């Protein structure tokens, strides 16, 4: 973050006007300054402009730097490579798909075949499930990680699965390619540190009401503790209308892609909670700049142990992924 120091007596309005024209967002500096001194903070969502260019603006006396809260994320590449699968700027859009929960060996093997046939490169599936209600299905645990690994390997797919506690980290690292941090755990800092130490790629879901700054700082925790790379995932935030499960924040997708220039995928399954909206909202997310999508799919959605209403069956998955432009390799 930068701070612009304005020449004494110079009209601040004029400087602000020039800064805005360069795509910079400003706010008044609230730290201690001399009485006749005016400073403007350039917000982190602004365009990248060099100090030299700022100093050319009449009325700008100096440009100071304000330490970023997420310096490692600021330097994170806009495209990453996970075992030959590229995600981010310049890479093909990427599809990740699979059931909400791994339920049985047979179910994840059938799902992996569907996922491969849809053109997806990454198999998703939860073995440790964060459930709002303690009496809901809680996941099959470690056994499921092994079934998932076998099912993915059969088709050359990578895997992504959620770790919910520091105690899950070693076993998830052993059997899976990418860690998922769920929305409810975005600010579980002990978990972020433990997952970071595994030095693997991490798919970090946005918290249910997290700001971009909080989200990037959560990612910073992961990188600070050693995570190899981060994929951010917008999965909907809390709002006031119950027709959809959450409010799919596509502006945030465009922000992360085009302003922060970081790898970002979108999850229309959890965001909408309704299978009939997955197709259009997936297309909208790709149009907004998502580098990929993560979708829930199940061989028999009606019998799913979790999130039944939002999971696509085989026919729906193949049709929808084709509409988005994905196809079997
Ligand atoms: C999931 O991906 O199955 C999940 C629980 O997602 P979220 O953390 O976004 O609710
Ligand atoms: Mn789910």
Short mmCIF file of C-alpha atoms and ligand atoms in Angstrom, two decimals:
data_model
loop_
_atom_site.label_atom_id
_atom_site.label_comp_id
_atom_site.label_asym_id
_atom_site.label_seq_id
_atom_site.Cartn_x
_atom_site.Cartn_y
_atom_site.Cartn_z
CA UNK A 1 0.00 0.00 0.00
CA UNK A 2 1.20 3.51 -0.77
CA UNK A 3 0.65 6.91 0.81
CA UNK A 4 0.79 10.09 -1.22
CA UNK A 5 2.05 13.23 0.54
CA UNK A 6 0.50 16.42 -0.86
CA UNK A 7 2.40 19.71 -1.18
CA UNK A 8 1.43 22.20 1.54
CA UNK A 9 -1.46 24.43 0.40
CA UNK A 10 -2.11 22.44 -2.80
CA UNK A 11 -5.81 21.61 -3.39
CA UNK A 12 -6.29 17.97 -2.41
CA UNK A 13 -9.33 17.69 -4.71
CA UNK A 14 -7.11 18.17 -7.76
CA UNK A 15 -4.66 15.47 -6.72
CA UNK A 16 -7.53 13.09 -5.95
CA UNK A 17 -8.95 13.75 -9.40
CA UNK A 18 -5.64 12.78 -11.07
CA UNK A 19 -5.27 9.68 -8.89
CA UNK A 20 -8.82 8.54 -9.66
CA UNK A 21 -8.15 8.95 -13.38
CA UNK A 22 -5.24 6.50 -13.00
CA UNK A 23 -7.60 3.91 -11.46
CA UNK A 24 -6.48 4.55 -7.89
CA UNK A 25 -8.83 4.44 -4.90
CA UNK A 26 -7.93 6.78 -2.10
CA UNK A 27 -8.93 7.39 1.49
CA UNK A 28 -7.77 10.01 3.99
CA UNK A 29 -4.69 9.02 6.02
CA UNK A 30 -5.75 8.61 9.64
CA UNK A 31 -2.32 8.31 11.25
CA UNK A 32 -0.54 11.17 13.03
CA UNK A 33 0.57 13.99 10.69
CA UNK A 34 1.73 17.61 11.10
CA UNK A 35 -1.08 20.16 11.15
CA UNK A 36 -0.43 21.54 7.66
CA UNK A 37 0.22 18.14 6.12
CA UNK A 38 -2.26 16.21 3.96
CA UNK A 39 -1.77 12.58 3.00
CA UNK A 40 -3.88 10.19 0.97
CA UNK A 41 -3.77 6.42 1.31
CA UNK A 42 -3.93 4.47 -1.95
CA UNK A 43 -6.12 1.45 -1.26
CA UNK A 44 -4.87 -2.02 -2.14
CA UNK A 45 -7.62 -2.63 -4.72
CA UNK A 46 -6.19 0.15 -6.90
CA UNK A 47 -4.40 -0.27 -10.22
CA UNK A 48 -0.63 -0.78 -10.06
CA UNK A 49 1.11 2.56 -10.73
CA UNK A 50 4.82 3.27 -10.22
CA UNK A 51 6.07 5.82 -7.70
CA UNK A 52 7.72 7.69 -10.58
CA UNK A 53 4.33 8.14 -12.28
CA UNK A 54 2.76 9.36 -9.02
CA UNK A 55 5.56 11.88 -8.53
CA UNK A 56 4.77 13.36 -11.96
CA UNK A 57 1.39 14.51 -10.64
CA UNK A 58 1.39 18.18 -9.79
CA UNK A 59 0.82 18.65 -6.09
CA UNK A 60 2.39 15.32 -5.08
CA UNK A 61 5.40 15.97 -2.86
CA UNK A 62 6.37 12.41 -1.99
CA UNK A 63 5.22 8.80 -2.10
CA UNK A 64 5.62 6.72 1.05
CA UNK A 65 4.94 3.05 1.48
CA UNK A 66 2.54 1.63 4.00
CA UNK A 67 3.40 -2.01 4.80
CA UNK A 68 0.91 -4.45 3.27
CA UNK A 69 -0.97 -6.85 5.57
CA UNK A 70 -0.36 -9.63 3.06
CA UNK A 71 3.06 -9.14 1.45
CA UNK A 72 3.43 -12.80 0.44
CA UNK A 73 0.02 -12.79 -1.25
CA UNK A 74 0.99 -9.57 -3.05
CA UNK A 75 3.88 -11.51 -4.63
CA UNK A 76 1.89 -14.72 -5.25
CA UNK A 77 1.92 -15.68 -8.96
CA UNK A 78 -1.24 -15.18 -10.98
CA UNK A 79 -0.84 -18.66 -12.44
CA UNK A 80 0.29 -21.81 -10.63
CA UNK A 81 1.13 -25.36 -11.64
CA UNK A 82 0.05 -28.34 -9.57
CA UNK A 83 1.57 -31.56 -10.90
CA UNK A 84 1.22 -30.35 -14.49
CA UNK A 85 -2.27 -28.83 -14.04
CA UNK A 86 -2.10 -25.07 -14.50
CA UNK A 87 -4.57 -22.70 -12.93
CA UNK A 88 -4.68 -18.93 -13.29
CA UNK A 89 -3.99 -16.28 -15.90
CA UNK A 90 -3.09 -17.66 -19.29
CA UNK A 91 -4.17 -21.22 -18.40
CA UNK A 92 -7.29 -22.94 -19.76
CA UNK A 93 -10.31 -22.71 -17.41
CA UNK A 94 -10.20 -25.62 -14.99
CA UNK A 95 -13.05 -27.81 -13.74
CA UNK A 96 -13.01 -29.56 -10.37
CA UNK A 97 -15.95 -31.83 -9.60
CA UNK A 98 -17.05 -34.59 -7.29
CA UNK A 99 -19.49 -35.40 -4.55
CA UNK A 100 -20.06 -33.21 -1.52
CA UNK A 101 -19.09 -36.20 0.64
CA UNK A 102 -17.20 -39.36 -0.10
CA UNK A 103 -19.76 -41.96 1.01
CA UNK A 104 -18.50 -45.37 -0.11
CA UNK A 105 -15.80 -46.91 -2.25
CA UNK A 106 -18.30 -47.67 -5.01
CA UNK A 107 -19.81 -44.15 -4.96
CA UNK A 108 -16.45 -42.36 -5.33
CA UNK A 109 -15.32 -44.71 -8.13
CA UNK A 110 -18.53 -44.05 -10.12
CA UNK A 111 -18.20 -40.33 -9.40
CA UNK A 112 -14.56 -40.27 -10.56
CA UNK A 113 -15.57 -41.80 -13.90
CA UNK A 114 -18.29 -39.13 -14.32
CA UNK A 115 -15.84 -36.40 -13.36
CA UNK A 116 -13.24 -37.63 -15.86
CA UNK A 117 -15.88 -37.88 -18.61
CA UNK A 118 -16.95 -34.27 -17.93
CA UNK A 119 -13.48 -32.88 -18.74
CA UNK A 120 -12.65 -32.06 -15.12
CA UNK A 121 -9.03 -32.51 -14.04
CA UNK A 122 -9.52 -32.49 -10.28
CA UNK A 123 -11.73 -34.76 -8.16
CA UNK A 124 -13.30 -33.15 -5.11
CA UNK A 125 -14.96 -34.90 -2.17
CA UNK A 126 -15.15 -34.39 1.58
CA UNK A 127 -14.11 -37.13 4.00
CA UNK A 128 -14.14 -34.88 7.08
CA UNK A 129 -17.34 -32.84 6.84
CA UNK A 130 -18.05 -29.53 8.59
CA UNK A 131 -21.77 -29.91 9.35
CA UNK A 132 -23.92 -27.29 11.00
CA UNK A 133 -25.88 -29.97 12.84
CA UNK A 134 -24.07 -32.53 15.01
CA UNK A 135 -26.60 -35.25 14.05
CA UNK A 136 -25.96 -34.85 10.28
CA UNK A 137 -23.58 -37.17 8.41
CA UNK A 138 -20.04 -36.29 9.52
CA UNK A 139 -18.00 -38.01 6.77
CA UNK A 140 -16.31 -41.39 6.42
CA UNK A 141 -12.88 -40.15 7.53
CA UNK A 142 -9.50 -41.63 6.63
CA UNK A 143 -10.84 -44.67 4.73
CA UNK A 144 -12.51 -42.28 2.28
CA UNK A 145 -9.20 -40.53 1.53
CA UNK A 146 -7.76 -43.83 0.33
CA UNK A 147 -10.82 -44.69 -1.81
CA UNK A 148 -10.66 -41.22 -3.31
CA UNK A 149 -6.95 -41.52 -4.14
CA UNK A 150 -7.49 -44.85 -5.92
CA UNK A 151 -10.51 -43.55 -7.82
CA UNK A 152 -8.63 -40.43 -8.96
CA UNK A 153 -5.48 -42.35 -9.94
CA UNK A 154 -7.52 -44.65 -12.18
CA UNK A 155 -8.31 -41.61 -14.38
CA UNK A 156 -5.21 -39.47 -13.88
CA UNK A 157 -7.15 -36.90 -11.81
CA UNK A 158 -5.74 -34.77 -9.00
CA UNK A 159 -7.66 -34.58 -5.72
CA UNK A 160 -8.81 -31.82 -3.40
CA UNK A 161 -10.28 -32.55 0.02
CA UNK A 162 -10.97 -30.68 3.23
CA UNK A 163 -8.92 -30.86 6.43
CA UNK A 164 -10.97 -29.63 9.39
CA UNK A 165 -8.45 -29.97 12.20
CA UNK A 166 -4.66 -29.89 12.63
CA UNK A 167 -4.90 -33.62 13.42
CA UNK A 168 -6.12 -34.31 9.85
CA UNK A 169 -3.19 -32.62 8.15
CA UNK A 170 -0.68 -35.50 7.91
CA UNK A 171 -3.17 -38.01 6.58
CA UNK A 172 -4.70 -35.56 4.08
CA UNK A 173 -1.20 -34.58 2.90
CA UNK A 174 -0.39 -38.27 2.39
CA UNK A 175 -3.44 -39.07 0.24
CA UNK A 176 -4.45 -35.82 -1.47
CA UNK A 177 -2.87 -33.28 -3.85
CA UNK A 178 -4.60 -30.09 -2.67
CA UNK A 179 -5.86 -29.12 0.77
CA UNK A 180 -9.28 -27.50 1.02
CA UNK A 181 -9.95 -25.04 3.82
CA UNK A 182 -13.73 -24.76 4.20
CA UNK A 183 -15.62 -21.51 4.54
CA UNK A 184 -16.30 -22.14 8.22
CA UNK A 185 -12.61 -22.58 8.90
CA UNK A 186 -11.20 -19.63 6.94
CA UNK A 187 -10.11 -17.98 10.17
CA UNK A 188 -9.21 -21.11 12.12
CA UNK A 189 -5.64 -19.93 12.51
CA UNK A 190 -4.22 -23.07 14.15
CA UNK A 191 -5.57 -25.05 11.22
CA UNK A 192 -4.13 -22.58 8.69
CA UNK A 193 -0.71 -22.85 10.32
CA UNK A 194 -0.80 -26.67 10.40
CA UNK A 195 -1.94 -26.86 6.75
CA UNK A 196 0.72 -24.30 5.75
CA UNK A 197 3.44 -26.47 7.31
CA UNK A 198 2.45 -29.34 4.97
CA UNK A 199 3.90 -27.19 2.12
CA UNK A 200 1.19 -28.15 -0.37
CA UNK A 201 -1.20 -26.17 -2.58
CA UNK A 202 -4.31 -24.95 -0.74
CA UNK A 203 -7.81 -24.15 -2.00
CA UNK A 204 -8.98 -21.47 0.42
CA UNK A 205 -12.72 -20.86 0.51
CA UNK A 206 -14.00 -17.43 1.43
CA UNK A 207 -15.60 -17.27 4.89
CA UNK A 208 -19.38 -16.83 5.08
CA UNK A 209 -19.04 -13.11 5.74
CA UNK A 210 -15.35 -12.45 5.14
CA UNK A 211 -14.06 -9.28 3.54
CA UNK A 212 -11.42 -9.54 0.81
CA UNK A 213 -8.84 -8.20 3.25
CA UNK A 214 -9.67 -10.89 5.85
CA UNK A 215 -9.58 -13.55 3.12
CA UNK A 216 -6.16 -12.42 1.82
CA UNK A 217 -4.80 -12.29 5.36
CA UNK A 218 -6.02 -15.87 5.93
CA UNK A 219 -4.11 -16.83 2.76
CA UNK A 220 -1.10 -14.95 4.14
CA UNK A 221 -1.19 -17.20 7.25
CA UNK A 222 -0.99 -20.25 4.97
CA UNK A 223 1.91 -18.86 2.92
CA UNK A 224 3.76 -17.61 5.99
CA UNK A 225 3.73 -21.14 7.41
CA UNK A 226 4.94 -22.67 4.15
CA UNK A 227 2.00 -23.42 1.82
CA UNK A 228 3.20 -23.95 -1.75
CA UNK A 229 0.44 -21.93 -3.43
CA UNK A 230 -3.10 -20.66 -2.96
CA UNK A 231 -6.27 -20.94 -5.03
CA UNK A 232 -8.97 -18.63 -3.70
CA UNK A 233 -12.57 -19.88 -3.99
CA UNK A 234 -15.71 -17.71 -3.88
CA UNK A 235 -18.57 -19.85 -2.56
CA UNK A 236 -21.23 -17.30 -1.66
CA UNK A 237 -21.72 -15.05 1.33
CA UNK A 238 -24.57 -14.57 3.79
CA UNK A 239 -27.45 -12.40 2.64
CA UNK A 240 -31.12 -11.82 3.33
CA UNK A 241 -32.98 -13.89 0.73
CA UNK A 242 -33.53 -17.60 1.31
CA UNK A 243 -34.32 -18.52 -2.31
CA UNK A 244 -30.65 -19.27 -2.82
CA UNK A 245 -28.44 -20.75 -0.12
CA UNK A 246 -25.97 -17.85 -0.20
CA UNK A 247 -25.36 -14.74 -2.32
CA UNK A 248 -22.89 -15.55 -5.11
CA UNK A 249 -20.50 -12.59 -5.05
CA UNK A 250 -19.27 -12.41 -8.63
CA UNK A 251 -17.83 -8.91 -8.21
CA UNK A 252 -15.32 -10.44 -5.83
CA UNK A 253 -14.36 -12.96 -8.52
CA UNK A 254 -13.69 -10.12 -10.98
CA UNK A 255 -11.78 -8.19 -8.28
CA UNK A 256 -9.49 -11.09 -7.42
CA UNK A 257 -8.83 -11.93 -11.07
CA UNK A 258 -8.50 -8.48 -12.58
CA UNK A 259 -7.35 -6.25 -9.72
CA UNK A 260 -5.46 -8.52 -7.30
CA UNK A 261 -4.36 -10.80 -10.17
CA UNK A 262 -4.50 -14.00 -8.11
CA UNK A 263 -5.79 -17.50 -8.97
CA UNK A 264 -9.53 -17.60 -8.26
CA UNK A 265 -12.19 -20.26 -8.80
CA UNK A 266 -15.91 -20.16 -8.07
CA UNK A 267 -18.29 -22.65 -6.44
CA UNK A 268 -21.83 -22.18 -7.79
CA UNK A 269 -22.97 -25.37 -6.01
CA UNK A 270 -22.63 -24.05 -2.45
CA UNK A 271 -23.34 -20.46 -3.48
CA UNK A 272 -26.79 -21.22 -4.91
CA UNK A 273 -27.66 -24.55 -3.29
CA UNK A 274 -29.90 -25.35 -6.29
CA UNK A 275 -28.96 -27.62 -9.16
CA UNK A 276 -31.00 -25.70 -11.76
CA UNK A 277 -28.86 -22.59 -11.15
CA UNK A 278 -25.46 -24.28 -11.45
CA UNK A 279 -25.28 -24.01 -15.26
CA UNK A 280 -26.11 -20.30 -15.61
CA UNK A 281 -24.18 -19.20 -12.53
CA UNK A 282 -21.13 -21.23 -13.50
CA UNK A 283 -21.18 -19.49 -16.89
CA UNK A 284 -21.56 -16.12 -15.15
CA UNK A 285 -18.59 -16.85 -12.87
CA UNK A 286 -16.38 -17.75 -15.86
CA UNK A 287 -17.51 -14.55 -17.60
CA UNK A 288 -16.60 -12.56 -14.46
CA UNK A 289 -13.08 -13.97 -14.66
CA UNK A 290 -13.03 -17.19 -12.61
CA UNK A 291 -10.06 -19.34 -13.62
CA UNK A 292 -12.14 -22.42 -12.91
CA UNK A 293 -15.19 -23.91 -11.23
CA UNK A 294 -15.71 -26.43 -8.45
CA UNK A 295 -18.96 -28.35 -8.75
CA UNK A 296 -20.77 -30.97 -6.69
CA UNK A 297 -21.91 -34.10 -8.53
CA UNK A 298 -23.18 -37.47 -7.34
CA UNK A 299 -24.11 -40.73 -9.09
CA UNK A 300 -27.51 -40.61 -7.34
CA UNK A 301 -28.08 -37.11 -5.90
CA UNK A 302 -31.39 -38.12 -4.29
CA UNK A 303 -29.57 -40.49 -1.95
CA UNK A 304 -26.65 -38.16 -1.13
CA UNK A 305 -25.70 -37.96 2.56
CA UNK A 306 -25.11 -34.18 2.28
CA UNK A 307 -26.08 -31.30 -0.02
CA UNK A 308 -28.45 -33.46 -2.12
CA UNK A 309 -30.33 -30.51 -3.70
CA UNK A 310 -27.26 -29.00 -5.33
CA UNK A 311 -25.52 -32.09 -6.73
CA UNK A 312 -25.71 -32.82 -10.48
CA UNK A 313 -26.26 -36.36 -11.72
CA UNK A 314 -24.16 -37.82 -14.54
CA UNK A 315 -26.35 -36.55 -17.37
CA UNK A 316 -26.62 -33.06 -15.85
CA UNK A 317 -22.88 -32.87 -15.22
CA UNK A 318 -21.96 -33.89 -18.76
CA UNK A 319 -24.47 -31.51 -20.35
CA UNK A 320 -23.54 -28.57 -18.12
CA UNK A 321 -19.77 -29.00 -18.39
CA UNK A 322 -20.12 -29.18 -22.19
CA UNK A 323 -22.10 -25.92 -22.16
CA UNK A 324 -19.23 -24.33 -20.24
CA UNK A 325 -16.77 -25.56 -22.88
CA UNK A 326 -15.17 -28.48 -21.01
CA UNK A 327 -14.68 -31.83 -22.69
CA UNK A 328 -13.08 -35.19 -21.98
CA UNK A 329 -9.36 -35.19 -22.86
C1 LIG B 1 -17.73 -28.33 0.66
O1 LIG B 1 -17.00 -27.96 -0.27
O2 LIG B 1 -18.27 -29.45 0.71
C2 LIG B 1 -18.04 -27.36 1.74
C3 LIG B 1 -18.43 -27.78 2.92
O3 LIG B 1 -17.93 -26.10 1.32
P1 LIG B 1 -17.99 -24.71 2.16
O4 LIG B 1 -16.87 -24.78 3.14
O5 LIG B 1 -17.81 -23.70 1.08
O6 LIG B 1 -19.35 -24.67 2.80
MN1 LIG B 2 -21.19 -29.66 -0.01
#
